[in-house]
Amino acid sequence: CSRWEEEKKEDGVKWMQLEHRGPYFVPLYEPLPEDVQFYYDGKPLKLSLATEEIATFYAKMLDHEYTTKEIFQNNFFHDWRKEMTSEEQEIIKDLDKCDFREIHKYFVEKNEARKALPKEEKQKLKEEADKIQEEYGYCILDGHREKIGNFKTEPPGLFRGRGEHPKMGMLKKRIMPEDVIINCSRDSKIPEPPEGHKWKEVRFDNTVTWLASWTENIQNTLKYIMLNPSSKLKGEKDWQKYEVARRLKDVVHKIRAQYRKDWTSKEIKKRQGAVALYFIDKLALRAGNEKEEGETADTVGCCSLRVEHIQLHPRLDGQEHVVEFDFLGKDSIRYYNKVSVEKRVFKNLQLFMKNKDPTDDLFDQLTTTFLNKHLQHLMDGLTAKVFRTYNASITLQEQLKALTNPEDNIAGKLLSYNRANRAVAILCNHQRSIPKTFARSMQVLQEKIDAKKKQVEEAQEELKKVEDEFEDTKDAKAEANVEKKKKLLKRLEEQLAKLNIQATDKEENKQIALGTSKLNYLDPRITVAWCKKFGIPIERIYNKTQREKFAWAIDMAGEDFEF
């Protein structure tokens, strides 16, 4: 029996034995050398240690867009002043008079020096890091030695957040052992806190899978140390997630029939739920959570959409009943889409928007909790999120069937795979900003293509020359020459085709993030089966980390696997 299928534990119990070393705490602050100075109002100012450490956080980010944003500057200055001595507070009253440039330069140079270290030195540093990984990076879980995901505490620094986060620039405090709750088994060797410190608490809770946890000070959320994705526990959880999505496949037509019926329900709450579910199913929108105002960036999901986030067009660009969405979703990523919907949905939206202000909720009767409770009745384990997983996976499978040409070479098949993956990323709205290096690397690729074209042209001329020669002489040597030149031309043409494919792929991909769906929404067995069926080496699609995470799928799926 493979390690994915060992005996099942009773409900809720995640492990019988858990032993580990506790988190690795990042090293303490090292003061700046005497000759690296902070200046206030043009004059050098020696800072106390705590104040200096926070100054270095800002200094390191000087060349970053964040430090140009007013919110970031204000939050930083406010939190920094709180940590200053009263003397420092008396002097430092204006961020504009602070000069961090010398500190910034020091860290840039330190970074450069580290990059320029000789090979032996780098090797030594790597060995030290490996030693820490060996000591802290593994735990014993039910007799298996399992890798831990993030065994180091996060270093202190300035909070960045994604998008226009209202808390950006705030001080992320150093995590101390006194902040940390340890979770392990009663009979294990309980981890020792660092010298002179003690843990906040030690727990023996085998219904959860985390090894340590603490509360971070900015959003007051819990942070956990968890197992690495390649561990048995995470692998099983991942597998279960896709199994739930596969079960949805059997009932999805019933659910769709039901929500279409509910569009005409007498209860407005039911109607709102049915329209929201239609969006979640058809557009793979996230459900959207209820959250405290002012605590987080103003982002929404389907259930929390406001009237201002959609516009209704009876006709637009030759289509009927068009809904134009424009809102910031998770991580402040803009979702913009124009979709032709069914007439009933359109009419309902008009009704839901009637007599409301732009900032009112579109689905005012609906919460995510209510929607998920309703879904649980329809199928055990069903939540709004499962639709996203299901639609992503089914889209990949259908696109692979439609796009793969068995006659193509490996490069051609991989382009088809990326196109199928892209269809999913577009469905899920997984965007990225165009990489800074994009134009340059595209130019390099174009130069390669031009050079290769020239080689192809030359090879064509050469071939013509030897063919003419063979016409004249008809001798064996000339004939062999023709074959040789033909082979060369064919090889060069294949190389050119491959480069052209690369360029197409790169261009089509510049604003789309493929990785998110690959890791979180696509049943890896679909990919494994496709690779096996078409003889594609799995490492052309999954890198080493991904192969470890998806070891369960590589074990299980044959070429006939159907999602």
Coordinates of C-alpha atoms in Angstrom, one line a residue:
C1 CA 0.0 0.0 0.0
S2 CA 1.4 3.4 -0.9
R3 CA 2.0 6.0 1.8
W4 CA -1.1 7.9 0.4
E5 CA -3.4 5.1 1.4
E6 CA -2.3 4.0 4.9
E7 CA -4.9 3.3 7.6
K8 CA -7.5 6.0 8.1
K9 CA -7.7 7.7 11.5
E10 CA -11.0 8.4 13.3
D11 CA -12.8 11.6 12.3
G12 CA -11.0 14.8 13.1
V13 CA -7.8 13.2 14.3
K14 CA -4.9 14.3 12.1
W15 CA -2.0 12.5 13.7
M16 CA -1.0 10.3 16.6
Q17 CA 2.6 11.4 17.0
L18 CA 4.1 14.8 16.2
E19 CA 7.7 15.8 17.2
H20 CA 9.7 18.8 16.1
R21 CA 12.2 21.5 17.1
G22 CA 9.9 24.5 17.1
P23 CA 10.4 27.5 14.8
Y24 CA 13.8 28.8 13.8
F25 CA 14.0 32.5 14.9
V26 CA 15.6 34.9 12.5
P27 CA 18.9 36.4 13.8
L28 CA 18.8 39.5 16.0
Y29 CA 19.5 43.0 14.5
E30 CA 23.1 43.8 13.8
P31 CA 23.9 47.5 14.3
L32 CA 25.2 49.6 11.4
P33 CA 29.0 50.3 11.1
E34 CA 30.1 53.6 12.7
D35 CA 30.7 55.2 9.3
V36 CA 27.2 54.6 7.9
Q37 CA 25.0 57.4 9.1
F38 CA 21.5 58.6 9.2
Y39 CA 21.0 62.4 8.6
Y40 CA 18.2 64.6 9.9
D41 CA 17.9 68.1 8.4
G42 CA 21.3 67.7 6.7
K43 CA 23.1 66.7 10.0
P44 CA 24.2 63.2 11.0
L45 CA 22.1 61.9 13.9
K46 CA 23.1 58.8 15.9
L47 CA 19.9 56.7 16.6
S48 CA 19.1 54.4 19.4
L49 CA 19.3 50.7 18.4
A50 CA 15.5 50.1 18.1
T51 CA 15.0 53.3 16.1
E52 CA 18.0 52.5 13.9
E53 CA 16.7 49.0 13.1
I54 CA 13.3 50.4 11.9
A55 CA 15.2 53.1 9.9
T56 CA 17.0 50.3 8.0
F57 CA 13.7 48.7 7.0
Y58 CA 12.7 52.0 5.2
A59 CA 16.2 52.6 3.9
K60 CA 16.3 49.1 2.2
M61 CA 13.1 50.0 0.3
L62 CA 14.1 53.4 -1.0
D63 CA 14.2 52.2 -4.6
H64 CA 10.8 50.6 -4.2
E65 CA 7.6 52.2 -5.4
Y66 CA 6.1 51.7 -2.0
T67 CA 8.2 54.4 -0.4
T68 CA 6.8 56.9 -2.8
K69 CA 3.2 56.3 -1.6
E70 CA 1.8 58.7 0.9
I71 CA -0.1 56.0 2.9
F72 CA 3.1 54.0 3.2
Q73 CA 5.1 57.0 4.3
N74 CA 2.5 58.1 6.9
N75 CA 2.0 54.6 8.4
F76 CA 5.7 54.1 8.6
F77 CA 6.4 57.4 10.2
H78 CA 3.6 57.0 12.7
D79 CA 4.8 53.5 13.8
W80 CA 8.5 54.6 13.8
R81 CA 7.9 57.5 16.1
K82 CA 6.1 55.2 18.6
E83 CA 9.4 53.2 19.0
M84 CA 11.7 56.2 19.3
T85 CA 13.2 57.5 22.6
S86 CA 11.6 60.7 23.9
E87 CA 14.8 62.7 22.8
E88 CA 14.5 61.3 19.3
Q89 CA 10.8 62.2 19.2
E90 CA 11.7 65.8 20.1
I91 CA 14.1 66.0 17.1
I92 CA 12.6 63.8 14.4
K93 CA 9.2 65.3 13.4
D94 CA 9.3 65.4 9.7
L95 CA 9.9 62.4 7.3
D96 CA 10.9 64.8 4.5
K97 CA 13.9 65.9 6.6
C98 CA 15.1 62.3 7.1
D99 CA 17.9 61.1 4.8
F100 CA 18.3 57.4 4.5
R101 CA 20.4 57.4 1.4
E102 CA 23.7 56.4 3.0
I103 CA 22.1 53.4 4.8
H104 CA 20.4 52.4 1.5
K105 CA 23.8 52.5 -0.3
Y106 CA 25.3 50.4 2.5
F107 CA 22.8 47.6 2.0
V108 CA 23.0 47.7 -1.8
E109 CA 26.7 47.3 -1.6
K110 CA 26.4 44.5 1.0
N111 CA 24.1 42.7 -1.4
E112 CA 26.4 43.1 -4.3
A113 CA 29.3 41.8 -2.2
R114 CA 27.3 38.7 -1.3
K115 CA 26.5 38.1 -4.9
A116 CA 30.2 38.5 -5.8
L117 CA 31.5 36.0 -3.2
P118 CA 33.8 33.3 -4.5
K119 CA 32.3 29.9 -5.1
E120 CA 33.8 28.3 -1.9
E121 CA 32.4 31.0 0.3
K122 CA 28.9 30.6 -1.2
Q123 CA 29.2 26.9 -0.7
K124 CA 30.0 27.5 3.0
L125 CA 26.9 29.7 3.4
K126 CA 24.8 27.1 1.7
E127 CA 26.1 24.4 4.0
E128 CA 25.2 26.5 7.0
A129 CA 21.7 27.0 5.6
D130 CA 21.4 23.3 4.9
K131 CA 22.4 22.6 8.5
I132 CA 19.6 24.8 9.8
Q133 CA 17.2 23.1 7.4
E134 CA 18.2 19.7 8.6
E135 CA 17.8 20.6 12.2
Y136 CA 14.6 22.7 12.1
G137 CA 13.1 21.9 8.7
Y138 CA 11.8 18.4 9.5
C139 CA 9.4 16.8 12.0
I140 CA 8.4 13.3 12.8
L141 CA 4.7 12.7 12.1
D142 CA 3.3 9.2 12.8
G143 CA 6.8 7.7 12.3
H144 CA 7.4 9.4 9.0
R145 CA 10.1 12.1 8.7
E146 CA 8.2 14.9 7.0
K147 CA 9.4 18.2 5.6
I148 CA 8.1 21.4 7.2
G149 CA 6.9 24.2 4.9
N150 CA 7.9 27.5 6.6
F151 CA 10.0 26.6 9.6
K152 CA 11.5 30.2 10.1
T153 CA 9.6 33.0 11.7
E154 CA 9.0 36.0 9.4
P155 CA 11.6 38.7 10.0
P156 CA 10.5 42.1 11.2
G157 CA 10.0 44.8 8.6
L158 CA 7.4 47.1 7.0
F159 CA 4.1 45.6 6.0
R160 CA 3.5 45.8 2.2
G161 CA 0.1 44.2 1.5
R162 CA -1.2 43.7 -1.9
G163 CA -2.9 46.4 -4.0
E164 CA -3.7 49.7 -2.2
H165 CA -3.7 48.2 1.2
P166 CA -4.6 50.8 3.9
K167 CA -2.0 49.4 6.4
M168 CA 1.0 49.4 4.1
G169 CA 4.1 50.8 5.8
M170 CA 3.1 49.7 9.3
L171 CA 5.8 48.1 11.4
K172 CA 5.7 44.3 11.4
K173 CA 7.2 43.4 14.8
R174 CA 9.8 40.7 15.6
I175 CA 8.3 37.4 16.6
M176 CA 9.6 36.3 20.0
P177 CA 9.3 32.8 21.6
E178 CA 6.9 34.4 24.1
D179 CA 4.5 35.0 21.2
V180 CA 4.5 31.4 20.0
I181 CA 2.2 28.5 20.8
I182 CA 3.8 25.1 20.2
N183 CA 1.8 22.1 19.2
C184 CA 3.2 18.5 19.5
S185 CA 2.3 15.2 21.0
R186 CA 2.4 14.7 24.7
D187 CA 5.0 11.9 24.7
S188 CA 7.3 13.7 22.3
K189 CA 10.5 15.5 23.1
I190 CA 9.0 19.0 23.6
P191 CA 11.0 21.7 21.7
E192 CA 13.3 23.9 23.9
P193 CA 12.7 27.7 23.5
P194 CA 15.9 29.8 22.8
E195 CA 18.0 30.4 25.9
G196 CA 16.5 32.8 28.4
H197 CA 13.0 32.6 26.8
K198 CA 9.8 30.7 27.2
W199 CA 7.0 29.7 24.9
K200 CA 3.6 31.4 25.2
E201 CA 2.0 27.9 25.6
V202 CA 2.5 24.3 24.6
R203 CA -0.5 22.4 23.3
F204 CA -1.2 18.8 22.4
D205 CA -3.9 19.1 19.9
N206 CA -4.1 16.4 17.3
T207 CA -7.2 17.7 15.5
V208 CA -5.1 20.4 13.8
T209 CA -2.1 20.1 11.5
W210 CA 0.0 23.1 12.5
L211 CA 3.2 22.8 14.5
A212 CA 3.4 26.4 15.9
S213 CA 1.4 29.5 15.7
W214 CA 1.4 33.2 16.7
T215 CA -0.6 36.3 16.0
E216 CA 0.9 38.9 13.7
N217 CA 0.5 42.4 14.9
I218 CA -0.8 44.2 11.8
Q219 CA -4.0 42.4 10.8
N220 CA -4.2 40.4 14.0
T221 CA -4.4 37.2 12.0
L222 CA -3.0 33.9 13.1
K223 CA 0.2 32.7 11.4
Y224 CA 1.0 29.0 11.3
I225 CA 4.0 26.8 10.7
M226 CA 2.7 24.0 8.6
L227 CA 4.0 20.9 6.8
N228 CA 5.5 21.2 3.3
P229 CA 3.1 20.6 0.4
S230 CA 5.1 17.4 -0.4
S231 CA 4.2 15.8 2.9
K232 CA 1.7 13.0 3.1
L233 CA -0.8 15.0 5.1
K234 CA -0.9 17.9 2.6
G235 CA -0.9 15.5 -0.3
E236 CA -4.0 13.7 1.1
K237 CA -5.7 17.1 1.7
D238 CA -5.0 18.1 -1.9
W239 CA -6.2 14.8 -3.3
Q240 CA -9.4 15.1 -1.2
K241 CA -10.0 18.6 -2.6
Y242 CA -10.0 17.3 -6.2
E243 CA -12.1 14.3 -5.3
V244 CA -14.8 16.7 -3.9
A245 CA -14.6 18.7 -7.2
R246 CA -15.0 15.4 -9.1
R247 CA -18.1 14.6 -7.1
L248 CA -19.5 17.9 -8.2
K249 CA -19.3 16.8 -11.8
D250 CA -22.0 14.2 -11.1
V251 CA -24.5 16.6 -9.7
V252 CA -23.7 19.9 -11.4
H253 CA -26.4 19.6 -14.0
K254 CA -29.0 19.1 -11.2
I255 CA -27.6 22.2 -9.3
R256 CA -27.7 24.3 -12.5
A257 CA -31.3 23.2 -13.2
Q258 CA -32.2 24.2 -9.6
Y259 CA -30.6 27.6 -9.6
R260 CA -32.2 28.4 -12.9
K261 CA -35.6 27.5 -11.4
D262 CA -34.8 29.7 -8.4
W263 CA -34.4 32.8 -10.6
T264 CA -38.2 33.0 -10.6
S265 CA -38.6 32.2 -6.9
K266 CA -41.1 34.1 -4.7
E267 CA -38.3 34.7 -2.1
I268 CA -35.9 37.5 -3.0
K269 CA -33.2 35.8 -0.9
K270 CA -33.4 32.7 -3.0
R271 CA -33.3 34.6 -6.2
Q272 CA -30.2 36.5 -5.1
G273 CA -28.5 33.2 -4.1
A274 CA -29.4 31.7 -7.5
V275 CA -28.0 34.7 -9.5
A276 CA -24.8 34.8 -7.3
L277 CA -24.3 31.0 -7.8
Y278 CA -24.8 31.5 -11.6
F279 CA -21.9 34.0 -11.5
I280 CA -19.7 31.8 -9.3
D281 CA -20.4 28.8 -11.7
K282 CA -20.2 30.6 -15.0
L283 CA -17.5 33.2 -14.3
A284 CA -15.6 31.3 -11.6
L285 CA -15.9 34.4 -9.3
R286 CA -14.7 34.0 -5.7
A287 CA -17.6 34.0 -3.2
G288 CA -16.2 37.0 -1.2
N289 CA -16.1 37.1 2.6
E290 CA -17.7 39.5 5.0
K291 CA -15.0 41.6 6.6
E292 CA -14.5 44.5 8.9
E293 CA -14.5 47.9 7.3
G294 CA -11.2 49.9 7.2
E295 CA -9.3 46.8 8.3
T296 CA -8.4 45.6 4.9
A297 CA -8.2 46.8 1.3
D298 CA -11.6 47.4 -0.3
T299 CA -11.8 44.2 -2.2
V300 CA -15.0 42.2 -2.9
G301 CA -16.1 38.8 -4.2
C302 CA -19.4 37.7 -5.7
C303 CA -21.6 37.9 -2.6
S304 CA -20.1 41.3 -1.5
L305 CA -20.5 43.0 -4.9
R306 CA -22.0 46.5 -4.7
V307 CA -24.3 48.2 -7.1
E308 CA -21.4 50.4 -8.4
H309 CA -19.5 47.3 -9.4
I310 CA -21.8 46.4 -12.3
Q311 CA -23.4 48.1 -15.2
L312 CA -26.3 46.7 -17.2
H313 CA -26.5 47.1 -21.0
P314 CA -29.6 45.8 -22.7
R315 CA -27.5 45.8 -25.9
L316 CA -23.7 46.2 -26.3
D317 CA -21.3 45.3 -29.1
G318 CA -24.0 43.3 -30.9
Q319 CA -24.8 41.2 -27.8
E320 CA -27.9 41.3 -25.6
H321 CA -28.3 41.5 -21.8
V322 CA -24.7 42.4 -21.1
V323 CA -23.4 42.8 -17.6
E324 CA -20.2 44.9 -17.3
F325 CA -18.2 44.0 -14.2
D326 CA -15.5 46.2 -12.8
F327 CA -14.3 45.6 -9.2
L328 CA -11.1 44.8 -7.2
G329 CA -11.0 41.2 -6.2
K330 CA -8.7 39.3 -3.9
D331 CA -5.2 40.9 -3.6
S332 CA -6.7 44.0 -5.2
I333 CA -6.5 42.5 -8.7
R334 CA -9.0 44.3 -10.9
Y335 CA -11.7 42.1 -12.4
Y336 CA -13.1 43.6 -15.6
N337 CA -15.4 41.6 -17.9
K338 CA -18.3 42.1 -20.2
V339 CA -20.6 39.1 -20.2
S340 CA -23.8 38.4 -22.0
V341 CA -26.1 36.7 -19.5
E342 CA -29.5 35.0 -19.7
K343 CA -32.5 37.3 -19.8
R344 CA -33.8 36.1 -16.5
V345 CA -30.5 37.0 -14.8
F346 CA -30.5 40.4 -16.4
K347 CA -34.1 41.1 -15.2
N348 CA -33.2 40.0 -11.7
L349 CA -30.2 42.3 -11.6
Q350 CA -32.4 45.2 -12.6
L351 CA -34.6 44.3 -9.7
F352 CA -31.8 44.0 -7.2
M353 CA -30.4 47.4 -8.2
K354 CA -33.7 49.2 -8.0
N355 CA -33.8 52.2 -5.7
K356 CA -30.3 51.5 -4.3
D357 CA -27.3 53.8 -4.0
P358 CA -24.1 52.9 -5.8
T359 CA -22.5 51.8 -2.5
D360 CA -25.4 49.5 -1.5
D361 CA -24.9 45.8 -1.7
L362 CA -26.1 44.2 -4.9
F363 CA -27.1 41.0 -3.0
D364 CA -28.3 42.6 0.2
Q365 CA -30.1 39.5 1.5
L366 CA -27.1 37.2 0.9
T367 CA -24.0 36.2 2.8
T368 CA -21.3 33.8 1.9
T369 CA -22.1 31.7 5.0
F370 CA -25.8 31.4 3.9
L371 CA -24.8 30.4 0.4
N372 CA -22.3 27.8 1.5
K373 CA -24.9 26.3 3.9
H374 CA -27.3 26.0 1.0
L375 CA -24.6 24.4 -1.1
Q376 CA -23.8 21.9 1.7
H377 CA -27.4 20.7 1.4
L378 CA -27.0 20.1 -2.3
M379 CA -23.8 18.0 -1.9
D380 CA -21.7 17.0 1.0
G381 CA -18.5 19.1 1.2
L382 CA -19.7 21.6 -1.5
T383 CA -18.8 25.2 -1.0
A384 CA -18.5 28.1 -3.5
K385 CA -14.8 27.5 -3.8
V386 CA -15.3 24.0 -5.2
F387 CA -17.0 25.5 -8.3
R388 CA -13.7 27.3 -9.1
T389 CA -11.7 24.1 -8.7
Y390 CA -14.2 22.1 -10.8
N391 CA -14.5 24.7 -13.6
A392 CA -10.8 25.2 -13.8
S393 CA -10.0 21.5 -14.0
I394 CA -12.8 20.6 -16.4
T395 CA -11.7 23.5 -18.6
L396 CA -8.1 22.3 -18.7
Q397 CA -9.2 18.8 -19.6
E398 CA -11.6 19.9 -22.4
Q399 CA -9.0 22.4 -23.8
L400 CA -6.3 19.7 -23.8
K401 CA -8.6 17.4 -25.8
A402 CA -9.4 20.2 -28.2
L403 CA -6.0 21.6 -28.7
T404 CA -3.5 18.7 -28.6
N405 CA -2.4 17.5 -32.0
P406 CA -0.9 14.0 -31.6
E407 CA 1.2 14.7 -34.7
D408 CA 3.0 17.7 -33.2
N409 CA 6.5 17.5 -31.7
I410 CA 7.1 18.0 -28.0
A411 CA 7.5 21.8 -28.3
G412 CA 4.2 22.0 -30.2
K413 CA 2.3 19.9 -27.7
L414 CA 3.8 22.0 -24.8
L415 CA 2.5 25.2 -26.5
S416 CA -1.0 23.5 -26.6
Y417 CA -0.7 22.7 -22.9
N418 CA 0.2 26.3 -22.1
R419 CA -2.7 27.5 -24.2
A420 CA -5.0 25.2 -22.3
N421 CA -3.5 26.4 -19.0
R422 CA -4.0 30.0 -20.2
A423 CA -7.7 29.5 -20.8
V424 CA -8.0 28.5 -17.1
A425 CA -5.9 31.4 -15.9
I426 CA -8.1 33.8 -17.9
L427 CA -11.3 32.1 -16.5
C428 CA -9.9 32.6 -12.9
N429 CA -8.6 36.1 -13.7
H430 CA -5.0 35.3 -12.7
Q431 CA -3.1 38.3 -13.9
R432 CA 0.4 39.5 -13.4
S433 CA 2.0 42.8 -14.2
I434 CA 4.2 42.5 -17.3
P435 CA 7.6 41.5 -16.1
K436 CA 10.2 44.3 -16.0
T437 CA 12.5 42.3 -18.2
F438 CA 9.9 41.4 -20.7
A439 CA 10.8 43.8 -23.5
R440 CA 14.5 43.0 -23.2
S441 CA 14.1 39.2 -23.2
M442 CA 11.6 39.4 -26.1
Q443 CA 14.2 41.4 -28.0
V444 CA 16.9 38.8 -27.4
L445 CA 14.5 36.1 -28.6
Q446 CA 13.7 38.1 -31.7
E447 CA 17.4 38.5 -32.5
K448 CA 17.8 34.7 -32.2
I449 CA 14.9 34.2 -34.6
D450 CA 16.3 36.7 -37.1
A451 CA 19.7 34.9 -36.9
K452 CA 18.1 31.5 -37.4
K453 CA 16.0 32.8 -40.4
K454 CA 19.3 33.9 -42.0
Q455 CA 20.8 30.4 -41.4
V456 CA 17.7 28.8 -43.0
E457 CA 18.0 31.0 -46.0
E458 CA 21.6 30.2 -46.4
A459 CA 20.9 26.5 -46.1
Q460 CA 18.2 26.8 -48.7
E461 CA 20.7 28.4 -51.1
E462 CA 23.3 25.7 -50.4
L463 CA 20.8 23.0 -51.0
K464 CA 19.8 24.5 -54.3
K465 CA 23.5 24.7 -55.3
V466 CA 24.3 21.0 -54.5
E467 CA 21.0 19.9 -56.2
D468 CA 22.1 21.7 -59.4
E469 CA 25.5 20.0 -59.1
F470 CA 23.8 16.6 -58.8
E471 CA 21.6 17.4 -61.9
D472 CA 24.8 17.9 -63.8
T473 CA 27.0 15.1 -62.5
K474 CA 24.5 12.4 -61.2
D475 CA 27.4 11.0 -59.2
A476 CA 27.0 9.3 -55.7
K477 CA 29.1 11.8 -53.9
A478 CA 26.9 14.7 -55.1
E479 CA 23.8 12.7 -54.1
A480 CA 25.1 12.2 -50.6
N481 CA 25.8 15.9 -50.4
V482 CA 22.2 16.7 -51.3
E483 CA 20.9 14.4 -48.5
K484 CA 23.3 16.0 -46.0
K485 CA 22.1 19.5 -46.9
K486 CA 18.5 18.5 -46.8
K487 CA 19.0 17.1 -43.3
L488 CA 20.7 20.3 -42.2
L489 CA 17.9 22.5 -43.6
K490 CA 15.2 20.3 -41.9
R491 CA 17.0 20.6 -38.6
L492 CA 17.4 24.4 -38.9
E493 CA 13.7 24.8 -39.9
E494 CA 12.7 22.8 -36.8
Q495 CA 14.8 25.0 -34.6
L496 CA 13.3 28.1 -36.2
A497 CA 9.8 26.7 -35.6
K498 CA 10.6 26.0 -32.0
L499 CA 11.9 29.6 -31.5
N500 CA 8.7 31.0 -33.1
I501 CA 6.6 28.9 -30.8
Q502 CA 8.6 30.3 -27.8
A503 CA 7.9 33.8 -28.9
T504 CA 4.2 33.2 -29.4
D505 CA 4.0 31.6 -26.0
K506 CA 5.9 34.4 -24.3
E507 CA 3.8 37.1 -25.9
E508 CA 0.5 35.4 -25.1
N509 CA 1.7 34.9 -21.5
K510 CA 3.0 38.3 -20.6
Q511 CA 0.1 39.4 -18.5
I512 CA -1.2 36.0 -17.3
A513 CA 0.0 34.1 -14.3
L514 CA -0.1 30.4 -15.0
G515 CA 1.4 29.3 -11.7
T516 CA -1.6 30.0 -9.5
S517 CA -4.0 27.7 -11.3
K518 CA -1.3 25.1 -11.8
L519 CA -0.7 24.8 -8.1
N520 CA -4.1 25.4 -6.6
Y521 CA -7.0 24.8 -9.0
L522 CA -6.0 22.1 -11.5
D523 CA -6.2 18.4 -10.6
P524 CA -2.6 17.3 -11.3
R525 CA -3.8 13.9 -12.5
I526 CA -5.2 15.6 -15.7
T527 CA -1.7 16.8 -16.5
V528 CA 0.0 13.5 -15.5
A529 CA -2.4 11.5 -17.7
W530 CA -1.8 13.9 -20.6
C531 CA 2.0 13.6 -20.3
K532 CA 1.8 9.8 -20.1
K533 CA -0.6 9.6 -23.1
F534 CA 1.6 11.8 -25.4
G535 CA 5.0 10.8 -24.1
I536 CA 5.9 14.2 -22.6
P537 CA 8.4 14.1 -19.8
I538 CA 6.6 15.3 -16.7
E539 CA 9.5 17.7 -15.8
R540 CA 8.7 19.8 -18.9
I541 CA 5.5 20.9 -17.0
Y542 CA 6.2 20.5 -13.3
N543 CA 9.5 21.6 -11.7
K544 CA 11.0 19.8 -8.8
T545 CA 9.0 21.4 -6.1
Q546 CA 5.8 20.9 -8.0
R547 CA 6.7 17.2 -8.6
E548 CA 7.2 16.8 -4.9
K549 CA 3.8 18.4 -4.2
F550 CA 2.0 16.3 -6.7
A551 CA 3.8 13.0 -6.0
W552 CA 0.5 11.5 -5.1
A553 CA -0.9 12.2 -8.6
I554 CA 2.2 11.0 -10.4
D555 CA 1.8 7.8 -8.5
M556 CA -1.9 7.4 -9.1
A557 CA -2.8 8.6 -12.5
G558 CA -2.5 6.5 -15.7
E559 CA -3.0 7.9 -19.2
D560 CA -6.7 7.1 -19.1
F561 CA -7.5 9.2 -16.1
E562 CA -10.6 11.3 -16.6
F563 CA -11.4 14.1 -14.2

